[in-house]
Short mmCIF file of N, CA and C in Angstrom, two decimals:
data_model
loop_
_atom_site.label_atom_id
_atom_site.label_comp_id
_atom_site.label_asym_id
_atom_site.label_seq_id
_atom_site.Cartn_x
_atom_site.Cartn_y
_atom_site.Cartn_z
N MET B 13 0.84 -1.16 0.00
CA MET B 13 0.00 0.00 0.00
C MET B 13 0.90 1.23 0.00
N THR B 14 0.76 2.10 -1.01
CA THR B 14 1.62 3.27 -1.12
C THR B 14 0.82 4.52 -0.79
N ASP B 15 1.49 5.46 -0.22
CA ASP B 15 0.89 6.75 0.11
C ASP B 15 1.08 7.66 -1.10
N GLU B 16 0.00 8.36 -1.53
CA GLU B 16 0.08 9.17 -2.73
C GLU B 16 0.94 10.42 -2.53
N SER B 17 0.86 11.06 -1.39
CA SER B 17 1.68 12.25 -1.16
C SER B 17 2.84 11.88 -0.25
N PRO B 18 4.06 12.17 -0.69
CA PRO B 18 5.21 11.84 0.14
C PRO B 18 5.24 12.75 1.37
N ARG B 19 5.60 12.18 2.49
CA ARG B 19 5.68 12.94 3.73
C ARG B 19 7.16 13.05 4.10
N PRO B 20 7.57 14.22 4.53
CA PRO B 20 8.98 14.35 4.92
C PRO B 20 9.24 13.56 6.20
N GLU B 21 9.90 12.49 6.04
CA GLU B 21 10.27 11.65 7.18
C GLU B 21 11.78 11.54 7.19
N HIS B 22 12.30 10.72 8.05
CA HIS B 22 13.75 10.60 8.16
C HIS B 22 14.37 10.10 6.86
N GLY B 23 13.68 9.25 6.12
CA GLY B 23 14.23 8.70 4.89
C GLY B 23 13.82 9.46 3.64
N ALA B 24 13.16 10.59 3.77
CA ALA B 24 12.70 11.35 2.61
C ALA B 24 13.87 12.06 1.94
N THR B 25 13.80 12.13 0.63
CA THR B 25 14.85 12.81 -0.11
C THR B 25 14.60 14.31 -0.11
N GLU B 26 15.60 15.06 -0.48
CA GLU B 26 15.48 16.51 -0.55
C GLU B 26 14.42 16.92 -1.58
N GLN B 27 14.31 16.16 -2.66
CA GLN B 27 13.30 16.47 -3.68
C GLN B 27 11.88 16.29 -3.13
N ASP B 28 11.68 15.24 -2.34
CA ASP B 28 10.36 15.02 -1.74
C ASP B 28 9.96 16.16 -0.82
N VAL B 29 10.91 16.59 -0.02
CA VAL B 29 10.64 17.68 0.91
C VAL B 29 10.36 18.96 0.14
N GLN B 30 11.17 19.24 -0.89
CA GLN B 30 10.98 20.46 -1.69
C GLN B 30 9.65 20.44 -2.42
N ARG B 31 9.24 19.28 -2.93
CA ARG B 31 7.97 19.17 -3.64
C ARG B 31 6.81 19.43 -2.68
N GLU B 32 6.89 18.89 -1.47
CA GLU B 32 5.82 19.11 -0.50
C GLU B 32 5.76 20.57 -0.07
N VAL B 33 6.90 21.22 0.10
CA VAL B 33 6.92 22.63 0.45
C VAL B 33 6.28 23.46 -0.67
N THR B 34 6.57 23.13 -1.91
CA THR B 34 5.99 23.84 -3.05
C THR B 34 4.48 23.65 -3.09
N GLU B 35 4.00 22.44 -2.82
CA GLU B 35 2.56 22.19 -2.79
C GLU B 35 1.88 22.99 -1.69
N LEU B 36 2.50 23.04 -0.51
CA LEU B 36 1.93 23.79 0.61
C LEU B 36 1.92 25.30 0.33
N GLU B 37 2.96 25.80 -0.34
CA GLU B 37 2.98 27.22 -0.70
C GLU B 37 1.86 27.54 -1.67
N GLY B 38 1.60 26.63 -2.63
CA GLY B 38 0.51 26.83 -3.58
C GLY B 38 -0.84 26.84 -2.90
N LYS B 39 -1.04 25.91 -1.96
CA LYS B 39 -2.30 25.87 -1.21
C LYS B 39 -2.47 27.12 -0.36
N SER B 40 -1.38 27.61 0.22
CA SER B 40 -1.43 28.82 1.05
C SER B 40 -1.80 30.03 0.21
N ALA B 41 -1.25 30.14 -0.99
CA ALA B 41 -1.57 31.26 -1.87
C ALA B 41 -3.04 31.21 -2.28
N THR B 42 -3.55 30.02 -2.55
CA THR B 42 -4.96 29.87 -2.92
C THR B 42 -5.86 30.28 -1.75
N ALA B 43 -5.51 29.86 -0.55
CA ALA B 43 -6.30 30.23 0.63
C ALA B 43 -6.26 31.73 0.85
N ALA B 44 -5.13 32.36 0.61
CA ALA B 44 -5.03 33.82 0.78
C ALA B 44 -5.94 34.54 -0.19
N ARG B 45 -6.03 34.05 -1.43
CA ARG B 45 -6.91 34.68 -2.41
C ARG B 45 -8.38 34.46 -2.06
N ILE B 46 -8.72 33.27 -1.58
CA ILE B 46 -10.11 32.97 -1.23
C ILE B 46 -10.57 33.81 -0.05
N PHE B 47 -9.72 33.97 0.95
CA PHE B 47 -10.11 34.67 2.17
C PHE B 47 -9.62 36.11 2.19
N ASP B 48 -9.47 36.71 1.01
CA ASP B 48 -9.10 38.12 0.92
C ASP B 48 -10.21 38.94 1.57
N LEU B 49 -9.86 39.85 2.46
CA LEU B 49 -10.86 40.63 3.20
C LEU B 49 -11.74 41.47 2.28
N ARG B 50 -11.21 41.89 1.14
CA ARG B 50 -12.03 42.67 0.21
C ARG B 50 -13.20 41.85 -0.29
N ARG B 51 -13.00 40.57 -0.52
CA ARG B 51 -14.08 39.70 -0.98
C ARG B 51 -15.13 39.53 0.12
N ILE B 52 -14.70 39.33 1.34
CA ILE B 52 -15.63 39.12 2.45
C ILE B 52 -16.41 40.40 2.74
N ILE B 53 -15.70 41.52 2.86
CA ILE B 53 -16.37 42.79 3.15
C ILE B 53 -17.31 43.19 2.01
N GLY B 54 -16.82 43.09 0.78
CA GLY B 54 -17.65 43.44 -0.36
C GLY B 54 -18.89 42.56 -0.47
N GLY B 55 -18.72 41.28 -0.27
CA GLY B 55 -19.86 40.36 -0.34
C GLY B 55 -20.90 40.65 0.73
N LEU B 56 -20.44 40.92 1.95
CA LEU B 56 -21.38 41.22 3.03
C LEU B 56 -22.11 42.54 2.80
N PHE B 57 -21.39 43.55 2.33
CA PHE B 57 -22.05 44.83 2.06
C PHE B 57 -23.07 44.70 0.93
N VAL B 58 -22.75 43.93 -0.11
CA VAL B 58 -23.73 43.73 -1.20
C VAL B 58 -24.95 42.99 -0.66
N LEU B 59 -24.73 41.94 0.10
CA LEU B 59 -25.85 41.15 0.64
C LEU B 59 -26.75 42.01 1.54
N TYR B 60 -26.14 42.69 2.51
CA TYR B 60 -26.92 43.53 3.41
C TYR B 60 -27.52 44.72 2.67
N GLY B 61 -26.82 45.24 1.68
CA GLY B 61 -27.34 46.34 0.89
C GLY B 61 -28.60 45.96 0.14
N ILE B 62 -28.63 44.74 -0.40
CA ILE B 62 -29.83 44.25 -1.09
C ILE B 62 -30.99 44.17 -0.11
N ILE B 63 -30.73 43.62 1.06
CA ILE B 63 -31.79 43.46 2.07
C ILE B 63 -32.34 44.83 2.50
N VAL B 64 -31.44 45.77 2.80
CA VAL B 64 -31.87 47.09 3.28
C VAL B 64 -32.55 47.87 2.15
N THR B 65 -32.07 47.73 0.92
CA THR B 65 -32.72 48.41 -0.21
C THR B 65 -34.14 47.89 -0.42
N ILE B 66 -34.31 46.59 -0.36
CA ILE B 66 -35.66 46.02 -0.49
C ILE B 66 -36.56 46.52 0.64
N THR B 67 -36.01 46.60 1.84
CA THR B 67 -36.77 47.13 2.97
C THR B 67 -37.16 48.59 2.70
N GLY B 68 -36.25 49.37 2.14
CA GLY B 68 -36.54 50.76 1.84
C GLY B 68 -37.59 50.92 0.76
N ILE B 69 -37.57 50.02 -0.22
CA ILE B 69 -38.57 50.09 -1.29
C ILE B 69 -39.96 49.77 -0.75
N THR B 70 -40.03 48.86 0.20
CA THR B 70 -41.32 48.42 0.73
C THR B 70 -41.75 49.16 2.00
N ASP B 71 -40.97 50.20 2.42
CA ASP B 71 -41.33 50.95 3.63
C ASP B 71 -42.68 51.64 3.47
N SER B 72 -43.39 51.73 4.57
CA SER B 72 -44.67 52.44 4.57
C SER B 72 -44.43 53.95 4.72
N GLN B 73 -45.43 54.72 4.44
CA GLN B 73 -45.31 56.18 4.57
C GLN B 73 -45.08 56.56 6.03
N ALA B 74 -45.62 55.78 6.97
CA ALA B 74 -45.42 56.06 8.39
C ALA B 74 -43.94 55.92 8.78
N ALA B 75 -43.26 54.92 8.22
CA ALA B 75 -41.83 54.73 8.51
C ALA B 75 -41.01 55.87 7.91
N ILE B 76 -41.40 56.33 6.74
CA ILE B 76 -40.69 57.45 6.11
C ILE B 76 -40.92 58.73 6.90
N ASP B 77 -42.16 58.96 7.34
CA ASP B 77 -42.46 60.14 8.15
C ASP B 77 -41.70 60.13 9.48
N LYS B 78 -41.52 58.94 10.04
CA LYS B 78 -40.80 58.79 11.30
C LYS B 78 -39.34 59.23 11.15
N ALA B 79 -38.79 59.12 9.94
CA ALA B 79 -37.41 59.51 9.67
C ALA B 79 -37.34 60.90 9.03
N GLU B 80 -38.26 61.79 9.43
CA GLU B 80 -38.28 63.17 8.95
C GLU B 80 -38.49 63.26 7.43
N GLY B 81 -39.21 62.30 6.86
CA GLY B 81 -39.53 62.33 5.43
C GLY B 81 -38.47 61.77 4.52
N VAL B 82 -37.43 61.19 5.09
CA VAL B 82 -36.35 60.61 4.29
C VAL B 82 -36.49 59.09 4.32
N ASN B 83 -36.43 58.48 3.16
CA ASN B 83 -36.48 57.02 3.11
C ASN B 83 -35.08 56.49 3.42
N ILE B 84 -34.74 56.49 4.70
CA ILE B 84 -33.38 56.19 5.16
C ILE B 84 -32.94 54.78 4.80
N ASN B 85 -33.87 53.83 4.83
CA ASN B 85 -33.50 52.45 4.47
C ASN B 85 -33.10 52.37 3.00
N LEU B 86 -33.81 53.07 2.14
CA LEU B 86 -33.47 53.04 0.72
C LEU B 86 -32.11 53.65 0.47
N TRP B 87 -31.85 54.82 1.04
CA TRP B 87 -30.57 55.48 0.81
C TRP B 87 -29.40 54.74 1.45
N THR B 88 -29.62 54.19 2.62
CA THR B 88 -28.56 53.41 3.27
C THR B 88 -28.27 52.14 2.48
N GLY B 89 -29.32 51.47 2.00
CA GLY B 89 -29.14 50.26 1.19
C GLY B 89 -28.38 50.54 -0.08
N ILE B 90 -28.71 51.65 -0.75
CA ILE B 90 -27.99 52.01 -1.98
C ILE B 90 -26.52 52.31 -1.66
N GLY B 91 -26.28 53.01 -0.57
CA GLY B 91 -24.89 53.28 -0.16
C GLY B 91 -24.12 52.01 0.14
N MET B 92 -24.76 51.06 0.80
CA MET B 92 -24.11 49.79 1.10
C MET B 92 -23.82 49.01 -0.18
N LEU B 93 -24.75 49.05 -1.13
CA LEU B 93 -24.52 48.38 -2.41
C LEU B 93 -23.33 48.99 -3.15
N ILE B 94 -23.26 50.31 -3.16
CA ILE B 94 -22.15 50.99 -3.84
C ILE B 94 -20.82 50.62 -3.18
N LEU B 95 -20.78 50.64 -1.85
CA LEU B 95 -19.55 50.28 -1.15
C LEU B 95 -19.16 48.83 -1.41
N GLY B 96 -20.13 47.92 -1.38
CA GLY B 96 -19.83 46.51 -1.65
C GLY B 96 -19.32 46.29 -3.06
N VAL B 97 -19.93 46.95 -4.04
CA VAL B 97 -19.47 46.83 -5.43
C VAL B 97 -18.08 47.43 -5.57
N PHE B 98 -17.79 48.52 -4.84
CA PHE B 98 -16.45 49.10 -4.86
C PHE B 98 -15.41 48.07 -4.39
N PHE B 99 -15.67 47.41 -3.27
CA PHE B 99 -14.72 46.42 -2.75
C PHE B 99 -14.53 45.27 -3.73
N LEU B 100 -15.60 44.79 -4.33
CA LEU B 100 -15.49 43.68 -5.27
C LEU B 100 -14.78 44.11 -6.55
N ALA B 101 -15.02 45.34 -7.02
CA ALA B 101 -14.31 45.85 -8.20
C ALA B 101 -12.83 46.01 -7.89
N TRP B 102 -12.52 46.48 -6.69
CA TRP B 102 -11.13 46.63 -6.27
C TRP B 102 -10.43 45.27 -6.28
N LEU B 103 -11.11 44.25 -5.80
CA LEU B 103 -10.56 42.90 -5.80
C LEU B 103 -10.31 42.42 -7.22
N LYS B 104 -11.23 42.71 -8.13
CA LYS B 104 -11.11 42.26 -9.52
C LYS B 104 -10.00 43.02 -10.25
N LEU B 105 -9.90 44.34 -10.00
CA LEU B 105 -8.92 45.14 -10.72
C LEU B 105 -7.50 45.02 -10.16
N ARG B 106 -7.38 44.76 -8.86
CA ARG B 106 -6.06 44.62 -8.23
C ARG B 106 -6.03 43.35 -7.40
N PRO B 107 -5.93 42.18 -8.06
CA PRO B 107 -5.94 40.92 -7.31
C PRO B 107 -4.70 40.78 -6.44
N THR B 108 -4.80 39.87 -5.49
CA THR B 108 -3.68 39.60 -4.60
C THR B 108 -2.52 39.04 -5.41
N PRO B 109 -1.33 39.65 -5.30
CA PRO B 109 -0.21 39.15 -6.09
C PRO B 109 0.24 37.79 -5.58
N PRO B 110 0.75 36.96 -6.49
CA PRO B 110 1.26 35.66 -6.04
C PRO B 110 2.48 35.86 -5.14
N PRO B 111 2.71 34.95 -4.22
CA PRO B 111 3.86 35.10 -3.32
C PRO B 111 5.17 35.00 -4.10
N LEU B 112 6.15 35.76 -3.64
CA LEU B 112 7.46 35.71 -4.27
C LEU B 112 8.12 34.38 -3.96
N PRO B 113 8.87 33.84 -4.91
CA PRO B 113 9.55 32.57 -4.62
C PRO B 113 10.56 32.76 -3.51
N SER B 114 10.50 31.87 -2.54
CA SER B 114 11.42 31.97 -1.40
C SER B 114 12.77 31.42 -1.79
N GLU B 115 13.78 31.99 -1.16
CA GLU B 115 15.13 31.50 -1.40
C GLU B 115 15.30 30.20 -0.65
N ASP B 116 15.99 29.28 -1.27
CA ASP B 116 16.22 27.98 -0.63
C ASP B 116 17.31 28.13 0.43
N ALA B 117 16.92 27.99 1.66
CA ALA B 117 17.88 28.09 2.77
C ALA B 117 18.77 26.86 2.82
N GLY B 118 18.33 25.75 2.27
CA GLY B 118 19.09 24.51 2.31
C GLY B 118 20.24 24.46 1.33
N ASP B 119 20.27 25.40 0.35
CA ASP B 119 21.33 25.40 -0.65
C ASP B 119 22.62 25.97 -0.11
N GLU B 120 22.54 26.82 0.89
CA GLU B 120 23.74 27.43 1.43
C GLU B 120 24.33 26.53 2.51
N GLU B 121 25.65 26.54 2.54
CA GLU B 121 26.30 25.75 3.58
C GLU B 121 26.45 26.62 4.82
N PRO B 122 26.22 26.05 5.98
CA PRO B 122 26.35 26.85 7.21
C PRO B 122 27.78 27.30 7.44
N VAL B 123 27.93 28.51 7.94
CA VAL B 123 29.26 29.06 8.25
C VAL B 123 29.59 28.67 9.68
N HIS B 124 30.80 28.12 9.85
CA HIS B 124 31.22 27.69 11.19
C HIS B 124 32.15 28.66 11.80
#
């Protein structure tokens, strides 16, 4: 029974260890792009903006009068939508750069 991914153990070769480090760096970069705060903030603002905008569209005249004649839910929802779209556009136009290749510390011989 063979293991598909080599694990760095005492008998592992330098190539096995380097390959696993490269795979982990790739997974880390993917996770960084997925959990970019601009995506989370933008998505939440768009979601809440939709909800508040719909609430503002369906507000009664009594609710509008209570807010000094301003449909505050509608305007706040539109503002939230604009902010959320801004964050998502920012993410699309300036994506997270890939990580720089790290220098191999194992290639240098230690100085005594």
